[in-house]
Coordinates of C-alpha atoms in Angstrom, one line a residue:
M1 CA 212.4 -218.5 202.2
P2 CA 213.2 -215.3 203.6
T3 CA 210.5 -212.3 203.1
D4 CA 212.6 -209.4 204.8
P5 CA 214.4 -207.6 202.5
T6 CA 217.1 -207.4 204.8
D7 CA 217.1 -211.3 205.1
T8 CA 219.8 -212.4 203.3
R9 CA 219.6 -216.3 203.9
P10 CA 219.9 -218.7 201.4
M11 CA 216.9 -219.4 199.1
A12 CA 215.6 -222.5 199.4
S13 CA 216.3 -225.2 196.3
E14 CA 220.1 -223.8 196.1
T15 CA 223.0 -226.3 195.1
P16 CA 225.8 -225.7 197.9
V17 CA 228.7 -224.0 195.9
P18 CA 232.4 -224.4 196.8
T19 CA 233.4 -221.9 200.0
T20 CA 236.9 -221.3 197.9
G21 CA 237.6 -220.7 194.8
R22 CA 236.2 -217.7 192.1
L23 CA 232.5 -217.5 192.1
F24 CA 230.3 -216.0 189.7
A25 CA 227.1 -213.9 190.1
M26 CA 224.2 -213.3 187.7
D27 CA 221.9 -210.6 187.5
W28 CA 218.8 -211.6 185.2
G29 CA 217.1 -209.5 183.2
E30 CA 214.6 -209.4 180.3
K31 CA 217.1 -207.6 178.2
R32 CA 220.7 -207.3 179.8
I33 CA 222.4 -210.0 182.3
G34 CA 225.2 -208.6 184.6
L35 CA 227.8 -210.6 185.6
A36 CA 230.6 -210.4 188.3
T37 CA 233.1 -212.2 190.3
C38 CA 235.0 -212.6 193.4
D39 CA 238.6 -213.7 194.2
P40 CA 239.1 -217.0 194.5
S41 CA 239.3 -216.5 198.8
Q42 CA 235.4 -215.4 198.2
K43 CA 235.9 -211.8 200.1
I44 CA 235.5 -209.2 197.5
A45 CA 232.9 -209.0 194.1
Q46 CA 233.7 -207.0 191.3
P47 CA 231.9 -206.2 188.2
L48 CA 232.8 -208.7 185.3
A49 CA 230.3 -208.1 182.2
T50 CA 226.8 -207.5 180.4
L51 CA 225.5 -210.3 178.4
V52 CA 223.1 -208.5 175.8
R53 CA 219.7 -210.6 175.3
R54 CA 218.4 -210.4 172.3
P55 CA 214.0 -210.3 172.2
G56 CA 213.2 -213.8 170.8
R57 CA 216.4 -215.3 171.2
R58 CA 217.7 -218.5 173.8
F59 CA 220.3 -217.0 176.5
P60 CA 223.9 -216.3 175.5
L61 CA 225.0 -218.9 176.6
K62 CA 228.1 -219.1 174.6
Q63 CA 229.3 -215.7 175.6
L64 CA 228.8 -217.0 178.9
K65 CA 231.0 -219.6 178.6
T66 CA 233.7 -217.5 177.4
Y67 CA 233.7 -215.5 180.6
L68 CA 233.5 -219.0 182.3
D69 CA 236.5 -220.6 180.5
S70 CA 238.4 -217.3 181.3
H71 CA 237.8 -216.9 185.0
R72 CA 236.8 -220.4 185.8
P73 CA 234.7 -220.0 188.7
V74 CA 233.7 -223.1 191.2
G75 CA 230.1 -222.4 191.1
I76 CA 227.3 -219.6 190.3
V77 CA 225.0 -217.4 192.3
I78 CA 221.5 -216.5 190.3
G79 CA 219.8 -213.3 191.9
L80 CA 216.3 -214.7 192.3
P81 CA 213.6 -211.6 191.8
L82 CA 211.2 -211.7 194.2
E83 CA 208.4 -210.1 194.7
S84 CA 208.4 -207.3 197.4
D85 CA 206.7 -210.1 200.1
G86 CA 208.9 -212.6 199.2
R87 CA 206.8 -214.8 196.8
E88 CA 207.9 -216.5 193.7
G89 CA 206.0 -214.9 190.9
E90 CA 206.9 -215.5 186.9
P91 CA 210.4 -213.2 187.0
A92 CA 211.7 -215.2 189.8
R93 CA 210.4 -218.6 188.1
A94 CA 212.0 -217.7 185.0
A95 CA 215.4 -217.1 187.0
R96 CA 215.0 -220.6 188.1
E97 CA 214.6 -221.8 184.4
L98 CA 217.7 -220.1 183.7
G99 CA 220.1 -221.3 186.6
T100 CA 218.7 -224.9 185.4
L101 CA 219.8 -224.0 181.7
V102 CA 223.4 -222.6 183.2
G103 CA 223.6 -225.5 186.1
T104 CA 222.9 -228.2 183.2
K105 CA 225.3 -226.8 180.6
T106 CA 228.3 -225.9 182.2
G107 CA 228.0 -228.6 184.8
L108 CA 228.7 -225.8 187.7
P109 CA 226.7 -226.0 191.0
V110 CA 224.4 -222.9 191.4
T111 CA 222.3 -221.4 194.0
F112 CA 219.7 -218.4 194.1
W113 CA 219.6 -215.5 195.8
D114 CA 217.3 -212.7 197.2
E115 CA 217.9 -210.1 194.7
R116 CA 215.3 -207.3 196.0
M117 CA 216.9 -203.9 196.6
T118 CA 219.9 -205.0 194.3
T119 CA 219.2 -202.4 191.2
A120 CA 218.3 -199.6 194.1
R121 CA 221.9 -200.3 195.5
A122 CA 223.7 -200.0 192.4
L123 CA 221.6 -196.9 191.0
R124 CA 222.4 -195.2 194.2
S125 CA 226.3 -196.0 193.9
I126 CA 226.0 -194.5 190.1
H127 CA 224.3 -191.4 191.6
E128 CA 226.9 -190.9 194.5
L129 CA 229.9 -191.4 191.7
G130 CA 228.0 -188.5 189.8
G131 CA 226.9 -190.6 187.1
S132 CA 223.3 -191.6 185.1
P133 CA 222.1 -194.9 185.1
R134 CA 220.8 -194.0 181.7
E135 CA 224.4 -193.4 180.4
R136 CA 225.4 -196.4 182.2
R137 CA 222.5 -199.2 181.6
G138 CA 225.1 -202.2 181.6
D139 CA 227.3 -200.8 184.6
V140 CA 223.7 -200.8 186.5
D141 CA 223.1 -204.6 185.4
Q142 CA 227.1 -205.6 186.4
L143 CA 226.7 -203.5 189.7
S144 CA 223.1 -205.4 190.9
A145 CA 225.2 -208.8 189.9
T146 CA 228.1 -207.3 192.4
V147 CA 225.7 -206.5 194.8
I148 CA 224.1 -210.1 194.7
L149 CA 227.3 -211.5 195.1
Q150 CA 228.9 -209.7 197.8
T151 CA 225.6 -209.8 200.3
Y152 CA 226.1 -213.7 199.3
L153 CA 229.7 -214.0 200.2
D154 CA 229.1 -211.6 203.2
S155 CA 226.4 -214.2 204.7
R156 CA 228.3 -217.2 204.1
R157 CA 231.2 -215.3 206.7
S158 CA 228.5 -214.3 209.4

């Protein structure tokens, strides 16, 4: 497993996803889950939506399935929130549990991708566009998912 935040090699325990066809990415969070997708040639990622998690409730699988049904991805990339030294803590274990649930319920292959620094990149993008992260909380999650997916796609091409 990579320990350098600039190292974008695949995470251990990944399930291979097809190299063509639309992919989804998920930026998992305690309150919100950012979604992103890409074109069928897997070249460009784009923000899609933000799912809201209610405290004490299950993962919003029904909402996710609505997006899956309309976009028909061939696989899912889930951001893995590693510690700064590359170790997996409780958030990473929770993301893996989410990946297992999503993979089981959808039948789609799921892989994990190092998401360190994605929120910082998303926040920087919002600032560069003259926005305020407070006013655009849902956008931060979608943009983070987009960064996760784009770095995953770029790494597969190199």
